[in-house]
Short mmCIF file of C-alpha atoms in Angstrom, two decimals:
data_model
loop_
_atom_site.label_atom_id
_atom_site.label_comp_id
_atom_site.label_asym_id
_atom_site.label_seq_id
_atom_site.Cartn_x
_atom_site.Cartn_y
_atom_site.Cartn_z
CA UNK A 1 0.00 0.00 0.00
CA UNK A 2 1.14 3.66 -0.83
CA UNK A 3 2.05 5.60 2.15
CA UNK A 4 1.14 9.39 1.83
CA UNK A 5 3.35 11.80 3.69
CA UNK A 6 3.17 15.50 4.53
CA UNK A 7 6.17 17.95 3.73
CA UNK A 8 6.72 20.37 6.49
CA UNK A 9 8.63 23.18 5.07
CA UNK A 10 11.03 25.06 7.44
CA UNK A 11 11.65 27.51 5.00
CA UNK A 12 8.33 28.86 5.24
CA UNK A 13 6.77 28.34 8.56
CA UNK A 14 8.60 29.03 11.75
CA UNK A 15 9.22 25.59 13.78
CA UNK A 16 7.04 25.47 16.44
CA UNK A 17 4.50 26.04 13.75
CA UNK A 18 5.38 23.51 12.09
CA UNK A 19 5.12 21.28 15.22
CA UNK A 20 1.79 21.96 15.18
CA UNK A 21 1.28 20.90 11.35
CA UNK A 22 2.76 17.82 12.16
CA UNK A 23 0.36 16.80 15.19
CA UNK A 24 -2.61 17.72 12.54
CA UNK A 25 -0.88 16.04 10.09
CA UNK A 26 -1.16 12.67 12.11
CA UNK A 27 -4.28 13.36 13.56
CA UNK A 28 -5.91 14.01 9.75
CA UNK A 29 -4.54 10.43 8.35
CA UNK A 30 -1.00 11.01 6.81
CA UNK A 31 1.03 8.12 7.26
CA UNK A 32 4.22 9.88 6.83
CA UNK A 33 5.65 13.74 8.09
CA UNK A 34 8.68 15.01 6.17
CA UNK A 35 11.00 18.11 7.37
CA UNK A 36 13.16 19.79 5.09
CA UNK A 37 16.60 21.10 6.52
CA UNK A 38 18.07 24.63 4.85
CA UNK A 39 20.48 26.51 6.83
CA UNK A 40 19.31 29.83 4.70
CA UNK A 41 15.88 30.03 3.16
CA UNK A 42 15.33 31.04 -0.71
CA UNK A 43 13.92 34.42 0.50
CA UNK A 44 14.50 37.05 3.26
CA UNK A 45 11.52 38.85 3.62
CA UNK A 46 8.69 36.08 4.21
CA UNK A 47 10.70 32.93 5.21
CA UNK A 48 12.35 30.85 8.49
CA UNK A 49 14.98 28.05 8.50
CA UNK A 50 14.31 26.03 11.79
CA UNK A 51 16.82 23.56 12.88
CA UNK A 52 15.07 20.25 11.34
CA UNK A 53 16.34 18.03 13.95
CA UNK A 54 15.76 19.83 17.47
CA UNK A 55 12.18 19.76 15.78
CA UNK A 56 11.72 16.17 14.53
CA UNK A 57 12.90 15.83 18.37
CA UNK A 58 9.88 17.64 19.69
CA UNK A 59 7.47 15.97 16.92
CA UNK A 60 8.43 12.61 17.99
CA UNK A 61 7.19 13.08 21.90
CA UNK A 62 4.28 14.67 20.07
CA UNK A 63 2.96 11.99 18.01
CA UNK A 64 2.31 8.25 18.03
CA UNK A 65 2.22 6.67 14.61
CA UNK A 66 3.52 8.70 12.01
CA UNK A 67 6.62 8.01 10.12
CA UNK A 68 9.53 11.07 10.39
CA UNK A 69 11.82 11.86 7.96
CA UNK A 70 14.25 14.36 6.56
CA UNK A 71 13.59 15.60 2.91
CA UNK A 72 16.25 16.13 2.69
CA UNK A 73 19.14 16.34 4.90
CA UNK A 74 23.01 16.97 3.30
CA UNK A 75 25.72 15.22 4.95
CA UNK A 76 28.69 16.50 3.00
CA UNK A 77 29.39 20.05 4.75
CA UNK A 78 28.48 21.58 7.41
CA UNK A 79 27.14 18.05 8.80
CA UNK A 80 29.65 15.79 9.07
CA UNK A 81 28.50 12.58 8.18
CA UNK A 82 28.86 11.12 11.53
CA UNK A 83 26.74 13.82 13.00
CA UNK A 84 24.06 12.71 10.66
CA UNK A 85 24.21 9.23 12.15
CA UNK A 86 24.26 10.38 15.32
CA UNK A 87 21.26 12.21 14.86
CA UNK A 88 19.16 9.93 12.94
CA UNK A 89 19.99 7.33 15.71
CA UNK A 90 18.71 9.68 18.32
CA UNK A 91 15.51 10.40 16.58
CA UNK A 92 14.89 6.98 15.82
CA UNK A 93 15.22 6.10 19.08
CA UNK A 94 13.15 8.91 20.27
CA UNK A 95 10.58 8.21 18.00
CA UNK A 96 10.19 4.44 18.20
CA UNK A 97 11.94 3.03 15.03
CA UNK A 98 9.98 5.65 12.75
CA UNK A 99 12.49 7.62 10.78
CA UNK A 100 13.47 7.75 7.67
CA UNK A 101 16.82 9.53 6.54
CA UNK A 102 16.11 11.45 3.48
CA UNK A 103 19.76 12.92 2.00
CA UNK A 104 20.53 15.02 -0.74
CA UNK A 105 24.05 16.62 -2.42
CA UNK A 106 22.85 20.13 -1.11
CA UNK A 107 23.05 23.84 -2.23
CA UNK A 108 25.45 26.64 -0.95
CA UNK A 109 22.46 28.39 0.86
CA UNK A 110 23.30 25.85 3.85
CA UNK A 111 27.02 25.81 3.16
CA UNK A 112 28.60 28.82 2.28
CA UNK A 113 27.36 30.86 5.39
CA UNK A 114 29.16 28.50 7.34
CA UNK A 115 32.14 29.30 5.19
CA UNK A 116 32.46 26.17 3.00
CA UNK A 117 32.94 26.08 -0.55
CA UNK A 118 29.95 24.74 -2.58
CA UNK A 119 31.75 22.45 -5.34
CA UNK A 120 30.78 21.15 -8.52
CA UNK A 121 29.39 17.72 -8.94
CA UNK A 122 31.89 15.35 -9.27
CA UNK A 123 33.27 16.29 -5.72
CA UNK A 124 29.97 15.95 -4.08
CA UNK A 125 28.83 13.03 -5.40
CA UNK A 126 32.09 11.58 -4.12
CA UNK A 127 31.76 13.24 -0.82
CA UNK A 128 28.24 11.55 -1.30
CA UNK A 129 29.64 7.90 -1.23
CA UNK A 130 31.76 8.34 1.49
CA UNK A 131 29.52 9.95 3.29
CA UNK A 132 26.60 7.26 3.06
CA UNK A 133 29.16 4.34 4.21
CA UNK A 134 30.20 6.36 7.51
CA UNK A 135 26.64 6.61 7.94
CA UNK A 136 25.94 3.06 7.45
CA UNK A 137 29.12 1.73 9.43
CA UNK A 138 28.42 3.68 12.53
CA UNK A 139 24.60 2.93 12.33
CA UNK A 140 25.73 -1.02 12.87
CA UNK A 141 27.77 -0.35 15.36
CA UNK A 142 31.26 -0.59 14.24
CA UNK A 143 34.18 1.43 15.76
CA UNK A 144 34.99 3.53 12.91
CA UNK A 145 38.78 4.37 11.35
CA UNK A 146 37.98 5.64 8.08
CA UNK A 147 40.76 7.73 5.70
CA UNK A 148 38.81 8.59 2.74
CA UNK A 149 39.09 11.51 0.23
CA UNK A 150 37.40 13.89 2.17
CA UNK A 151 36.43 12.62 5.32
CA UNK A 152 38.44 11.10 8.43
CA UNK A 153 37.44 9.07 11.47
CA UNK A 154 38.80 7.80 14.71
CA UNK A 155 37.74 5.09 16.66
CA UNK A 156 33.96 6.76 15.85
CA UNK A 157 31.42 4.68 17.39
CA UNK A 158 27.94 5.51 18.04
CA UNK A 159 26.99 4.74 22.15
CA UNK A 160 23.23 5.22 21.24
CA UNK A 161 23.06 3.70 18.17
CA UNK A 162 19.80 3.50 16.49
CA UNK A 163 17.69 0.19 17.91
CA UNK A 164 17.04 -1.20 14.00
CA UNK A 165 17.55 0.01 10.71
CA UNK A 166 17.13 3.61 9.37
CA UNK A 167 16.16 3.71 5.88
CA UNK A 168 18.43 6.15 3.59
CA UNK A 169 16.72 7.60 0.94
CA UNK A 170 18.78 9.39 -1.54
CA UNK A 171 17.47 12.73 -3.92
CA UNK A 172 17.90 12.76 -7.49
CA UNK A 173 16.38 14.40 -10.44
CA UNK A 174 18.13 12.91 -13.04
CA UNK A 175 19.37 9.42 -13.72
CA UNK A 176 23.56 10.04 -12.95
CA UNK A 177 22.06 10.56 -9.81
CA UNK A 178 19.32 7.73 -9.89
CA UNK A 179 21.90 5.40 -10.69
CA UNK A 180 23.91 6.43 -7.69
CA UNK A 181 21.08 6.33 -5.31
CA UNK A 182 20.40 2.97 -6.76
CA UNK A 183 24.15 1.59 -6.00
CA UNK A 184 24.35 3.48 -2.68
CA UNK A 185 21.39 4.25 -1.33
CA UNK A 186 18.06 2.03 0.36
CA UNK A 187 16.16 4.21 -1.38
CA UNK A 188 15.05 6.92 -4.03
CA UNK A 189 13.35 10.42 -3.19
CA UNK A 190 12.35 12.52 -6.53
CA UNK A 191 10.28 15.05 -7.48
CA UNK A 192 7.49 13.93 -10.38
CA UNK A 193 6.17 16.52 -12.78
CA UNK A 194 5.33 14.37 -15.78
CA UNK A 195 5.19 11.07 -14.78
CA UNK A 196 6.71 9.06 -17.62
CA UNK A 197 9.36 11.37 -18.15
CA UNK A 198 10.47 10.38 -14.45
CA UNK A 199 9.83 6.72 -15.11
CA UNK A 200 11.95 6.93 -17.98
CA UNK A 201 15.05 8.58 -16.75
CA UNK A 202 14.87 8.47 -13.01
CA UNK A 203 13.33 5.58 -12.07
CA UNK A 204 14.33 2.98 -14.41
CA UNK A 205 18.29 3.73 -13.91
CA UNK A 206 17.99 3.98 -10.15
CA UNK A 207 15.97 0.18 -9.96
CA UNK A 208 18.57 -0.94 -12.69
CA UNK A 209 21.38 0.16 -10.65
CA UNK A 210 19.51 -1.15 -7.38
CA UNK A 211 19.36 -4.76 -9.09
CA UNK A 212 22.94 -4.69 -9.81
CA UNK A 213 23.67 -4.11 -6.21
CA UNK A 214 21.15 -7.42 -5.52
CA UNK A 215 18.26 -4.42 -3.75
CA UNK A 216 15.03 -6.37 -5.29
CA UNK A 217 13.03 -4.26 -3.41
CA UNK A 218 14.16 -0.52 -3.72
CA UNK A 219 12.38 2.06 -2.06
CA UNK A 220 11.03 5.04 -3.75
CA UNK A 221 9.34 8.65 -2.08
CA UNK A 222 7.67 10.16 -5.09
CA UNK A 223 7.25 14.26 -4.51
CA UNK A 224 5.36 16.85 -5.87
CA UNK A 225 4.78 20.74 -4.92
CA UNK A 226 1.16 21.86 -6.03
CA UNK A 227 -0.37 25.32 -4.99
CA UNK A 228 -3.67 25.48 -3.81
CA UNK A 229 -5.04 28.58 -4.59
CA UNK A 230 -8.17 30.09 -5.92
CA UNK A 231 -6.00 32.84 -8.50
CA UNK A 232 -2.99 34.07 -9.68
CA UNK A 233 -2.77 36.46 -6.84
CA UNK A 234 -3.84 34.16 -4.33
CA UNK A 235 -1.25 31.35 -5.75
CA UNK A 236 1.76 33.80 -5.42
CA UNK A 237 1.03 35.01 -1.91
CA UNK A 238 1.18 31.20 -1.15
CA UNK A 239 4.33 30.90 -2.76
CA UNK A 240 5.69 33.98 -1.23
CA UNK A 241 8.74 32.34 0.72
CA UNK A 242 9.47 29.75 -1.74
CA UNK A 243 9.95 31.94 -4.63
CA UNK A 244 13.30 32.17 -4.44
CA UNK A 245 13.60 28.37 -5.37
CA UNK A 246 12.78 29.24 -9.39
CA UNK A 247 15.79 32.07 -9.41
CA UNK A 248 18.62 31.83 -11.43
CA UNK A 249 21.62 30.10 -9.75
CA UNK A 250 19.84 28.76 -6.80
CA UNK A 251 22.52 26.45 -6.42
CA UNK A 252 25.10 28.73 -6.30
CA UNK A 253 23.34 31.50 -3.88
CA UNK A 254 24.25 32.35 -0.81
CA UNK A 255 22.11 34.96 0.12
CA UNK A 256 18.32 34.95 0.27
CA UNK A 257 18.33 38.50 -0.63
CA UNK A 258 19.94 37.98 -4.12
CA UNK A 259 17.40 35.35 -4.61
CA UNK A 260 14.61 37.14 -3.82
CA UNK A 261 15.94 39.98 -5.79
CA UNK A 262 16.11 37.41 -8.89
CA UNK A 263 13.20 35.82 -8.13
CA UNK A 264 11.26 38.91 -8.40
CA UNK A 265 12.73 39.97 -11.23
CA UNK A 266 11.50 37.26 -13.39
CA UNK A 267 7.99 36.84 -14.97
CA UNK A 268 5.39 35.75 -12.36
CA UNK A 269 3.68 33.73 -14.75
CA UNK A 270 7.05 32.00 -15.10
CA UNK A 271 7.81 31.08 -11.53
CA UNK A 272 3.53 29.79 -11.26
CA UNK A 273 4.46 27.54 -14.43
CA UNK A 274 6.71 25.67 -13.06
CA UNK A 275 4.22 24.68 -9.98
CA UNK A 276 0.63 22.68 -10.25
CA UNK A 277 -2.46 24.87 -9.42
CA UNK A 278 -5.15 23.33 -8.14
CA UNK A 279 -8.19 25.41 -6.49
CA UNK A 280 -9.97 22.54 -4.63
CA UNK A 281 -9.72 18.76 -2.93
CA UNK A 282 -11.00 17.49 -6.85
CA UNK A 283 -7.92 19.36 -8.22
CA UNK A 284 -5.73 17.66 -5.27
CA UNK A 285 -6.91 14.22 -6.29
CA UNK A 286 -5.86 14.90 -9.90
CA UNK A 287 -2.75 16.18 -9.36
CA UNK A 288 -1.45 12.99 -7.08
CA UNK A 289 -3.33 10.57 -8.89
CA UNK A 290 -0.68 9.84 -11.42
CA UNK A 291 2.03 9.62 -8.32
CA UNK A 292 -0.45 6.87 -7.06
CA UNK A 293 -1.53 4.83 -10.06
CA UNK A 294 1.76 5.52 -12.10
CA UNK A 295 5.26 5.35 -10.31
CA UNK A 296 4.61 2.87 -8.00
CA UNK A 297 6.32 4.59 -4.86
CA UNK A 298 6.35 3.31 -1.50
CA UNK A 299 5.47 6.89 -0.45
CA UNK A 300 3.86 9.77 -1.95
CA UNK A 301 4.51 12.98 -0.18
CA UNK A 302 2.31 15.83 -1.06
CA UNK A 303 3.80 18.86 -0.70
CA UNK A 304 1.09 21.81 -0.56
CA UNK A 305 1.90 26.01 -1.23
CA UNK A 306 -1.46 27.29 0.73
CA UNK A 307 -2.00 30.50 2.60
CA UNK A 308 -3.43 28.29 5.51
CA UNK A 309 -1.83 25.34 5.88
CA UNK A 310 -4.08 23.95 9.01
CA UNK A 311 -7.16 24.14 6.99
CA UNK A 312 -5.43 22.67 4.11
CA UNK A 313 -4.04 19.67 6.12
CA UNK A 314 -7.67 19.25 7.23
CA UNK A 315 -9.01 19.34 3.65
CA UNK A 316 -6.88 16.67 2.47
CA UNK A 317 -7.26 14.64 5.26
CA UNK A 318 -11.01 14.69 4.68
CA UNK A 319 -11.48 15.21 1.08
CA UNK A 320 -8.26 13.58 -0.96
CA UNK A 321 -6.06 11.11 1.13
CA UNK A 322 -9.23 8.07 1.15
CA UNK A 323 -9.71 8.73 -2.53
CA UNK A 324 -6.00 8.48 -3.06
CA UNK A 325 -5.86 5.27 -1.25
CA UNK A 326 -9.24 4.17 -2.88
CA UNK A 327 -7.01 4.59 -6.17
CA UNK A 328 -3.85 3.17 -4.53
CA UNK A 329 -6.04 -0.72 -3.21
#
């Protein structure tokens, strides 16, 4: 059965607000509640960046069932990759064996404050591999003496390691990076626009690698970012702190000032384009119905723009997660 989770964006709700989205988020039906981790938003004037794990900390005393997760976390910088294990072995603990380690090759907003250089590529995807094994080793339990390229460890053990395994899920958008996240990773997180475009040149390389690597059952989180809005107008006040993510270079951005100076700078219709508007719970159903019936993901998080989140955590609750499991059975 599909799993449906709930994105809780730090970059546009402060975090004990998003605390409170996550309790809702339970208690409406969603199987799964996601954080995303930026050290920087992608705008300075309507945004927040909350520390993602102090506040999957807090959500896991305040729910029960739900599955946490980080969408996504990078362990190449400013985290060192043992940090990230240590972390995701606290939480897990904390939470009961419900996380889920979402990781992704990052962007200099979260680096290059902290005064790292944000490199090309090759270097992070190679930071990447490293990275996932220290993860891996000191999440069994091994006392760690690692020399690689870019990382070092000595005698690194965890003393609260996690009580059984946390599944890494690895973000990619194209299939270099599928293929990776097949031959390193548990699992898959990408973002669907058209469906068989995705199939075609994410998903088949990353379950191609994944067989190589004898995964038969790879795990795949299927995302999507809709805006539900009744207008134009209404859709870009919704959008207001995530504008910046449309801007030119927002890789290479430090500052959320120069994105939002880019961002508004550019067409409006052009940053709405690249989003799904939907006015109602029909629209909803619609736009997740190919995630559902199409990809075949383990998890289909549904990631929501709205100028009031609560009553659109309600909505879908009520009106479009059982028709998106009636599709899923």
């Amino acid at each position: 059965m599909v799993k449906f989770a709930w994105l809780c964006s730090h970059e546009s709700y402060q975090p004990e607000d998003l605390v409170e989205q996550a309790v809702l988020a339970e208690q409406a039906g969603f199987d799964t509640v996601l954080g995303s981790d930026h050290f920087h938003p992608w705008v300075d004037d309507t945004s927040a960046a909350g520390f993602v794990w102090s506040w999957l900390g807090t959500v896991a005393a305040r729910t029960e069932r739900v599955e946490l997760g980080t969408s996504v976390t990078c362990p190449l910088f400013h985290y060192h990759p043992g940090l990230v294990a240590q972390a995701s072995a606290t939480v897990q603990r904390l939470s009961g064996g419900r996380l889920l380690l979402g990781v992704g090759s990052g962007e200099a907003i979260n680096e290059t404050p902290l005064g790292w250089e944000f490199p090309g590529y090759g270097e992070r995807m190679g930071r990447m591999r490293e990275a996932l094994e220290i993860i891996r080793r000191l999440h069994d339990g091994e006392k760690l003496d690692f020399a690689g390229e870019y990382y070092t460890t000595t005698t690194a053990k965890l003393y609260s390691p996690p009580t059984s395994k946390v599944p890494t899920l690895l973000a990619a958008g194209g299939p270099k990076s599928a293929a990776f996240a097949g031959a390193h990773a548990d699992g898959l997180i990408t973002s669907v626009k058209n469906p068989q475009d995705t199939i075609a040149k994410v998903i088949e390389p990353f379950r191609a690698a994944a067989a190589e690597r004898g995964n038969d059952n790879p795990r795949i989180l299927a995302t999507r970012w809709t805006v539900l809005a009744g207008d134009e107008e209404e859709a870009w006040r919704a959008l207001g702190p995530m504008r910046g993510l449309r801007a030119p270079g927002r890789l290479e951005a430090a500052d959320p000032a120069v994105l939002r100076e880019r961002a508004d700078a550019m067409d409006r219709a052009e940053v709405l384009g690249s989003y799904t508007l939907v006015p109602d719970a029909d629209a909803l159903v619609e736009a997740y119905r190919p995630l559902v019936e199409q990809i075949d993901a383990e998890w289909v998080s549904i990631q929501v723009a709205s100028n009031d989140p609560v009553a659109t955590i309600k909505l879908i609750g009520e009106n479009v997660l059982p028709r998106l499991r009636e599709l899923a059975s």
